[in-house]
Amino acid sequence: MTRLRLSIVMCTYNGAAYLQQQLDSLLAQTCLPDEIVMSDDGSTDASQPILQAFAERARGLGIAVQLWSNPNNLGYVENFSKALQQATGDVLFLCDQDDVWRPDKLALMVARFDSDPKLLLLHSDARLVDAQGDSLQCSLFDALRLTSDEKQAIHDGRAFDIVLRRSFVTGATAALRRELVEMALPVARDWIHDEWLTAVAAAFGLVDFIDEPLIDYRQHDANQIGMRRRTLMMKWHDLLLSRGQMLIAEAKRWQRLEDFLGQAGGNSNLAAQARHRRTHFEQRVAIGRLPRYRRLLPILREARAGSYRRYGTGGRSMLRDLLRHD
């Protein structure tokens, strides 16, 4: 069997404060990558000199390195999209600038790709740490409230059922086959790259996870996207938030996935499921425009159809629609 070539794809932007520790962890892997692609999005701190020095170290170990510097800031979605398209490996590992990888991360994940040719995307749990690298006593899956039923559905090859409900893959923990890049890019408008790649992977192949923390996922004030365990007060305020524009945007996002699935010749049943999710969110937009005393019956109709359970958090989503201000 031909050995899979491995590429790490890292995007940076003004990440000098934590970058060196992450770069060191890449070269401490028990299974070194064949290639590292680094795309800096116009940093104005010391990131670029750090990357240049690292590139020389990596090349000295026989690792091919591509180092790009964008003349104009693209934003993290476009920067990752560009970097993924430059990578030449068979399996591509997404890499953030401020985390730290466990030494056996590449070895464990590539073994899974070796053992299952249908696997398109694999992700893992992570240890949440603060800016100093100290544990926050919470794992990523705990913070995401990923349930045992959801985990089992993913292991059973039903990841699209979970995609319909919510996001569950964090790009910093993910690896994917290059075929997925060729299939999924460009990322549809208003989608985040890891969410889009997960949706497409779940529609056309298998998504799975390793239920172990393979990275330290650093939480700090400069995170593009972070993760925290939510308090009861945060949950209560969340129930009262205005969500009309968010629901409109979500319906438009799922229209784009529905269109993609139809045009890509995928499973027509999945396109129908995407359409059903979209219409549920359109119904929720309409509910939010009603006076509160008129919301209960349409909420109950959506609940009877199973839509709140299938595409949201069940009773919490219902209560949110009943209480929120739009």
Tab-separated table of C-alpha atoms in Angstrom:
chain	number	residue	atom	x	y	z
A	1	MET	CA	0.000	0.000	0.000
A	2	THR	CA	1.315	3.444	-0.972
A	3	ARG	CA	1.931	5.638	2.054
A	4	LEU	CA	-0.351	8.643	2.322
A	5	ARG	CA	1.426	11.983	1.962
A	6	LEU	CA	0.618	14.387	4.780
A	7	SER	CA	0.329	18.180	4.552
A	8	ILE	CA	-0.160	20.565	7.457
A	9	VAL	CA	-2.017	23.697	6.392
A	10	MET	CA	-1.477	26.626	8.755
A	11	CYS	CA	-2.904	30.136	8.505
A	12	THR	CA	-1.526	33.007	10.548
A	13	TYR	CA	-2.385	36.603	11.286
A	14	ASN	CA	-0.589	38.623	13.975
A	15	GLY	CA	-0.037	35.454	15.960
A	16	ALA	CA	3.500	35.988	17.200
A	17	ALA	CA	2.540	35.733	20.876
A	18	TYR	CA	1.789	31.997	20.675
A	19	LEU	CA	3.095	30.955	17.271
A	20	GLN	CA	6.472	29.510	18.242
A	21	GLN	CA	5.009	26.995	20.683
A	22	GLN	CA	2.621	25.701	18.025
A	23	LEU	CA	5.370	25.463	15.406
A	24	ASP	CA	7.593	23.536	17.811
A	25	SER	CA	4.776	21.046	18.397
A	26	LEU	CA	4.528	20.386	14.649
A	27	LEU	CA	8.156	19.294	14.485
A	28	ALA	CA	7.750	17.212	17.664
A	29	GLN	CA	5.296	14.859	15.930
A	30	THR	CA	6.151	11.158	16.089
A	31	CYS	CA	5.093	11.033	12.425
A	32	LEU	CA	6.452	14.076	10.616
A	33	PRO	CA	4.481	15.611	7.741
A	34	ASP	CA	5.730	15.572	4.166
A	35	GLU	CA	4.717	19.178	3.609
A	36	ILE	CA	3.791	22.284	5.571
A	37	VAL	CA	1.859	25.068	3.854
A	38	MET	CA	1.827	28.361	5.771
A	39	SER	CA	-0.190	31.337	4.607
A	40	ASP	CA	0.218	34.590	6.491
A	41	ASP	CA	-2.613	37.069	6.036
A	42	GLY	CA	-0.620	40.295	6.149
A	43	SER	CA	0.674	40.195	9.721
A	44	THR	CA	2.175	43.393	11.089
A	45	ASP	CA	3.809	41.759	14.138
A	46	ALA	CA	6.771	39.346	14.219
A	47	SER	CA	4.832	36.425	12.718
A	48	GLN	CA	6.541	36.445	9.335
A	49	PRO	CA	10.148	36.338	10.645
A	50	ILE	CA	9.122	33.505	12.985
A	51	LEU	CA	7.607	31.602	10.044
A	52	GLN	CA	10.686	32.153	7.890
A	53	ALA	CA	13.011	30.817	10.585
A	54	PHE	CA	10.707	27.830	11.112
A	55	ALA	CA	10.635	27.105	7.374
A	56	GLU	CA	14.407	26.690	7.385
A	57	ARG	CA	14.244	24.317	10.364
A	58	ALA	CA	11.528	22.224	8.724
A	59	ARG	CA	13.369	22.030	5.395
A	60	GLY	CA	16.432	20.848	7.306
A	61	LEU	CA	14.353	17.841	8.414
A	62	GLY	CA	13.388	17.041	4.831
A	63	ILE	CA	9.908	18.599	5.010
A	64	ALA	CA	8.755	20.534	1.949
A	65	VAL	CA	7.586	24.029	2.958
A	66	GLN	CA	5.417	26.538	1.159
A	67	LEU	CA	5.363	29.957	2.810
A	68	TRP	CA	2.934	32.531	1.453
A	69	SER	CA	2.301	36.110	2.498
A	70	ASN	CA	-0.910	37.697	1.276
A	71	PRO	CA	-0.408	41.304	0.111
A	72	ASN	CA	-3.966	42.076	1.238
A	73	ASN	CA	-5.828	40.652	4.225
A	74	LEU	CA	-8.204	37.935	2.952
A	75	GLY	CA	-9.860	36.951	6.232
A	76	TYR	CA	-9.479	33.529	7.800
A	77	VAL	CA	-11.995	31.695	5.585
A	78	GLU	CA	-10.436	32.824	2.307
A	79	ASN	CA	-6.925	32.404	3.694
A	80	PHE	CA	-7.592	28.774	4.681
A	81	SER	CA	-9.305	28.116	1.341
A	82	LYS	CA	-6.304	29.422	-0.565
A	83	ALA	CA	-3.829	27.474	1.561
A	84	LEU	CA	-5.781	24.214	1.239
A	85	GLN	CA	-5.739	24.540	-2.534
A	86	GLN	CA	-1.939	24.930	-2.485
A	87	ALA	CA	-1.359	21.761	-0.455
A	88	THR	CA	-0.262	18.660	-2.370
A	89	GLY	CA	-0.644	15.935	0.282
A	90	ASP	CA	-3.223	13.157	0.287
A	91	VAL	CA	-4.397	14.099	3.791
A	92	LEU	CA	-4.466	17.742	4.882
A	93	PHE	CA	-4.358	18.811	8.545
A	94	LEU	CA	-5.850	22.186	9.417
A	95	CYS	CA	-3.687	24.088	11.865
A	96	ASP	CA	-4.349	27.255	13.876
A	97	GLN	CA	-1.529	29.531	14.965
A	98	ASP	CA	-2.086	29.514	18.720
A	99	ASP	CA	-2.681	25.892	19.741
A	100	VAL	CA	-0.311	23.072	20.687
A	101	TRP	CA	-0.525	19.595	19.140
A	102	ARG	CA	-0.077	16.351	21.027
A	103	PRO	CA	2.991	14.530	19.646
A	104	ASP	CA	0.976	11.556	18.328
A	105	LYS	CA	-1.770	13.597	16.618
A	106	LEU	CA	-0.601	12.965	13.038
A	107	ALA	CA	0.186	9.309	13.668
A	108	LEU	CA	-3.219	8.561	15.209
A	109	MET	CA	-5.191	10.406	12.571
A	110	VAL	CA	-3.366	9.090	9.513
A	111	ALA	CA	-3.857	5.547	10.800
A	112	ARG	CA	-7.610	6.133	10.641
A	113	PHE	CA	-7.417	7.412	7.060
A	114	ASP	CA	-5.267	4.396	6.149
A	115	SER	CA	-7.828	2.000	7.573
A	116	ASP	CA	-10.932	3.528	5.930
A	117	PRO	CA	-10.748	4.790	2.334
A	118	LYS	CA	-14.306	6.207	2.602
A	119	LEU	CA	-13.323	8.546	5.428
A	120	LEU	CA	-13.297	12.121	4.095
A	121	LEU	CA	-12.954	14.155	7.296
A	122	LEU	CA	-11.711	13.256	10.761
A	123	HIS	CA	-11.632	15.478	13.822
A	124	SER	CA	-10.853	15.091	17.504
A	125	ASP	CA	-11.591	16.399	20.951
A	126	ALA	CA	-9.322	19.062	22.426
A	127	ARG	CA	-8.204	20.246	25.847
A	128	LEU	CA	-9.318	23.828	26.418
A	129	VAL	CA	-6.510	25.929	27.882
A	130	ASP	CA	-6.142	29.587	28.796
A	131	ALA	CA	-3.699	32.085	27.300
A	132	GLN	CA	-0.901	30.699	29.486
A	133	GLY	CA	-1.624	27.104	28.445
A	134	ASP	CA	-3.225	26.101	31.752
A	135	SER	CA	-6.192	23.724	31.598
A	136	LEU	CA	-9.674	25.220	31.826
A	137	GLN	CA	-10.888	21.846	33.164
A	138	CYS	CA	-13.161	21.407	30.157
A	139	SER	CA	-12.792	19.560	26.884
A	140	LEU	CA	-13.948	20.901	23.533
A	141	PHE	CA	-16.633	18.207	23.204
A	142	ASP	CA	-17.872	19.070	26.714
A	143	ALA	CA	-18.121	22.756	25.778
A	144	LEU	CA	-19.951	21.821	22.574
A	145	ARG	CA	-22.285	19.584	24.603
A	146	LEU	CA	-21.793	16.778	22.093
A	147	THR	CA	-24.106	14.038	23.357
A	148	SER	CA	-23.533	10.291	23.398
A	149	ASP	CA	-26.380	9.878	20.877
A	150	GLU	CA	-24.762	12.414	18.537
A	151	LYS	CA	-21.395	10.717	18.895
A	152	GLN	CA	-22.931	7.336	18.075
A	153	ALA	CA	-24.712	8.753	15.023
A	154	ILE	CA	-21.411	10.115	13.712
A	155	HIS	CA	-19.634	6.794	14.321
A	156	ASP	CA	-22.515	5.031	12.535
A	157	GLY	CA	-22.049	7.106	9.389
A	158	ARG	CA	-24.978	9.461	10.048
A	159	ALA	CA	-23.001	12.672	10.495
A	160	PHE	CA	-25.300	14.570	8.121
A	161	ASP	CA	-28.108	14.142	10.670
A	162	ILE	CA	-25.955	16.085	13.142
A	163	VAL	CA	-24.897	18.647	10.512
A	164	LEU	CA	-28.612	19.389	10.083
A	165	ARG	CA	-28.851	20.223	13.780
A	166	ARG	CA	-25.674	22.128	14.579
A	167	SER	CA	-21.940	22.652	14.124
A	168	PHE	CA	-19.743	20.059	15.784
A	169	VAL	CA	-16.375	20.075	13.967
A	170	THR	CA	-13.696	22.564	14.994
A	171	GLY	CA	-11.262	23.158	12.152
A	172	ALA	CA	-8.220	23.297	14.429
A	173	THR	CA	-8.760	19.596	15.234
A	174	ALA	CA	-9.635	18.426	11.706
A	175	ALA	CA	-7.952	16.543	8.890
A	176	LEU	CA	-9.388	15.776	5.467
A	177	ARG	CA	-8.610	14.069	2.210
A	178	ARG	CA	-7.513	16.300	-0.670
A	179	GLU	CA	-10.481	15.017	-2.698
A	180	LEU	CA	-12.748	16.888	-0.318
A	181	VAL	CA	-10.974	20.161	-1.113
A	182	GLU	CA	-11.436	19.542	-4.815
A	183	MET	CA	-15.098	18.712	-4.254
A	184	ALA	CA	-16.080	21.442	-1.777
A	185	LEU	CA	-14.157	24.597	-2.631
A	186	PRO	CA	-14.896	27.435	-3.019
A	187	VAL	CA	-16.640	27.742	0.344
A	188	ALA	CA	-20.221	28.935	-0.126
A	189	ARG	CA	-20.906	32.518	0.900
A	190	ASP	CA	-21.550	33.077	4.621
A	191	TRP	CA	-20.287	29.610	5.573
A	192	ILE	CA	-17.189	29.099	7.706
A	193	HIS	CA	-14.696	26.795	5.994
A	194	ASP	CA	-14.773	24.007	8.598
A	195	GLU	CA	-18.585	23.955	8.720
A	196	TRP	CA	-18.804	23.837	4.923
A	197	LEU	CA	-16.182	21.114	4.566
A	198	THR	CA	-17.975	19.067	7.218
A	199	ALA	CA	-21.363	19.425	5.512
A	200	VAL	CA	-19.972	18.385	2.125
A	201	ALA	CA	-17.956	15.510	3.619
A	202	ALA	CA	-21.013	14.218	5.468
A	203	ALA	CA	-23.072	14.392	2.279
A	204	PHE	CA	-20.597	12.562	0.027
A	205	GLY	CA	-18.562	10.334	2.351
A	206	LEU	CA	-17.814	9.625	5.976
A	207	VAL	CA	-17.074	12.001	8.832
A	208	ASP	CA	-15.750	10.568	12.095
A	209	PHE	CA	-13.832	11.631	15.185
A	210	ILE	CA	-11.249	10.469	17.694
A	211	ASP	CA	-12.691	10.842	21.188
A	212	GLU	CA	-9.419	12.047	22.690
A	213	PRO	CA	-7.947	15.563	23.078
A	214	LEU	CA	-5.228	15.696	20.415
A	215	ILE	CA	-4.545	19.421	20.767
A	216	ASP	CA	-4.480	22.105	23.429
A	217	TYR	CA	-7.062	24.589	22.103
A	218	ARG	CA	-5.996	27.956	23.457
A	219	GLN	CA	-8.699	30.441	24.511
A	220	HIS	CA	-7.681	34.090	24.600
A	221	ASP	CA	-8.939	37.552	23.731
A	222	ALA	CA	-7.602	37.471	20.154
A	223	ASN	CA	-9.256	34.185	19.107
A	224	GLN	CA	-11.001	34.427	15.718
A	225	ILE	CA	-13.382	31.747	17.026
A	226	GLY	CA	-13.233	30.560	20.603
A	227	MET	CA	-15.052	28.171	22.884
A	228	ARG	CA	-16.266	28.485	26.462
A	229	ARG	CA	-18.475	26.431	28.755
A	230	ARG	CA	-21.723	28.416	29.017
A	231	THR	CA	-23.058	29.525	32.389
A	232	LEU	CA	-26.750	29.532	33.392
A	233	MET	CA	-26.804	33.331	33.114
A	234	MET	CA	-25.395	33.161	29.580
A	235	LYS	CA	-28.086	30.628	28.636
A	236	TRP	CA	-30.866	32.828	30.048
A	237	HIS	CA	-29.656	35.910	28.148
A	238	ASP	CA	-29.422	33.737	25.032
A	239	LEU	CA	-33.149	32.929	25.285
A	240	LEU	CA	-34.034	36.627	25.086
A	241	LEU	CA	-31.741	37.665	22.240
A	242	SER	CA	-33.149	39.035	19.016
A	243	ARG	CA	-32.611	36.279	16.455
A	244	GLY	CA	-34.550	37.410	13.404
A	245	GLN	CA	-31.524	38.395	11.320
A	246	MET	CA	-29.588	35.316	12.426
A	247	LEU	CA	-32.454	33.039	11.359
A	248	ILE	CA	-32.762	34.819	8.010
A	249	ALA	CA	-29.023	34.381	7.449
A	250	GLU	CA	-29.225	30.719	8.439
A	251	ALA	CA	-32.050	30.099	5.949
A	252	LYS	CA	-29.937	31.699	3.199
A	253	ARG	CA	-26.905	29.584	4.133
A	254	TRP	CA	-28.935	26.405	3.863
A	255	GLN	CA	-30.360	27.527	0.547
A	256	ARG	CA	-26.763	27.594	-0.696
A	257	LEU	CA	-26.071	24.088	0.595
A	258	GLU	CA	-29.337	22.861	-0.914
A	259	ASP	CA	-28.323	24.344	-4.282
A	260	PHE	CA	-24.837	22.832	-4.014
A	261	LEU	CA	-26.170	19.352	-3.250
A	262	GLY	CA	-28.574	19.569	-6.175
A	263	GLN	CA	-25.919	20.745	-8.621
A	264	ALA	CA	-23.218	18.349	-7.416
A	265	GLY	CA	-25.354	15.303	-8.198
A	266	GLY	CA	-25.475	14.175	-4.600
A	267	ASN	CA	-28.138	12.273	-2.761
A	268	SER	CA	-31.475	13.957	-3.594
A	269	ASN	CA	-32.745	12.959	-0.151
A	270	LEU	CA	-30.005	15.054	1.482
A	271	ALA	CA	-30.911	18.053	-0.684
A	272	ALA	CA	-34.520	17.586	0.445
A	273	GLN	CA	-33.385	17.502	4.081
A	274	ALA	CA	-31.437	20.724	3.561
A	275	ARG	CA	-34.550	22.280	2.024
A	276	HIS	CA	-36.666	21.160	4.970
A	277	ARG	CA	-34.199	22.736	7.416
A	278	ARG	CA	-34.278	25.953	5.411
A	279	THR	CA	-38.084	26.111	5.499
A	280	HIS	CA	-38.054	25.473	9.255
A	281	PHE	CA	-35.835	28.507	9.758
A	282	GLU	CA	-38.093	30.557	7.492
A	283	GLN	CA	-41.019	29.500	9.674
A	284	ARG	CA	-39.093	30.615	12.764
A	285	VAL	CA	-38.477	34.020	11.147
A	286	ALA	CA	-42.229	34.364	10.597
A	287	ILE	CA	-42.961	33.291	14.185
A	288	GLY	CA	-40.646	35.962	15.572
A	289	ARG	CA	-42.586	38.663	13.731
A	290	LEU	CA	-45.795	37.741	15.526
A	291	PRO	CA	-46.898	39.181	18.880
A	292	ARG	CA	-45.893	36.769	21.631
A	293	TYR	CA	-49.490	35.790	22.403
A	294	ARG	CA	-49.870	34.498	18.812
A	295	ARG	CA	-46.653	32.478	18.671
A	296	LEU	CA	-47.674	29.366	20.598
A	297	LEU	CA	-49.757	27.609	17.905
A	298	PRO	CA	-47.191	27.904	15.068
A	299	ILE	CA	-44.454	26.836	17.506
A	300	LEU	CA	-46.477	23.753	18.422
A	301	ARG	CA	-47.035	22.951	14.725
A	302	GLU	CA	-43.276	23.018	14.089
A	303	ALA	CA	-42.745	20.921	17.210
A	304	ARG	CA	-45.335	18.357	16.091
A	305	ALA	CA	-43.488	18.036	12.770
A	306	GLY	CA	-40.306	17.253	14.745
A	307	SER	CA	-38.428	20.249	13.311
A	308	TYR	CA	-37.304	21.787	16.600
A	309	ARG	CA	-35.792	18.470	17.657
A	310	ARG	CA	-34.260	17.680	14.272
A	311	TYR	CA	-32.819	21.115	13.496
A	312	GLY	CA	-32.291	22.709	16.879
A	313	THR	CA	-32.242	22.164	20.610
A	314	GLY	CA	-35.841	21.030	20.993
A	315	GLY	CA	-37.557	22.691	23.947
A	316	ARG	CA	-34.860	25.370	24.280
A	317	SER	CA	-35.380	26.479	20.675
A	318	MET	CA	-39.153	26.549	21.229
A	319	LEU	CA	-38.779	28.659	24.376
A	320	ARG	CA	-36.363	30.947	22.544
A	321	ASP	CA	-38.935	31.581	19.789
A	322	LEU	CA	-41.618	32.242	22.373
A	323	LEU	CA	-39.559	34.767	24.387
A	324	ARG	CA	-37.202	36.455	21.961
A	325	HIS	CA	-37.412	40.075	20.754
A	326	ASP	CA	-37.238	40.624	16.989
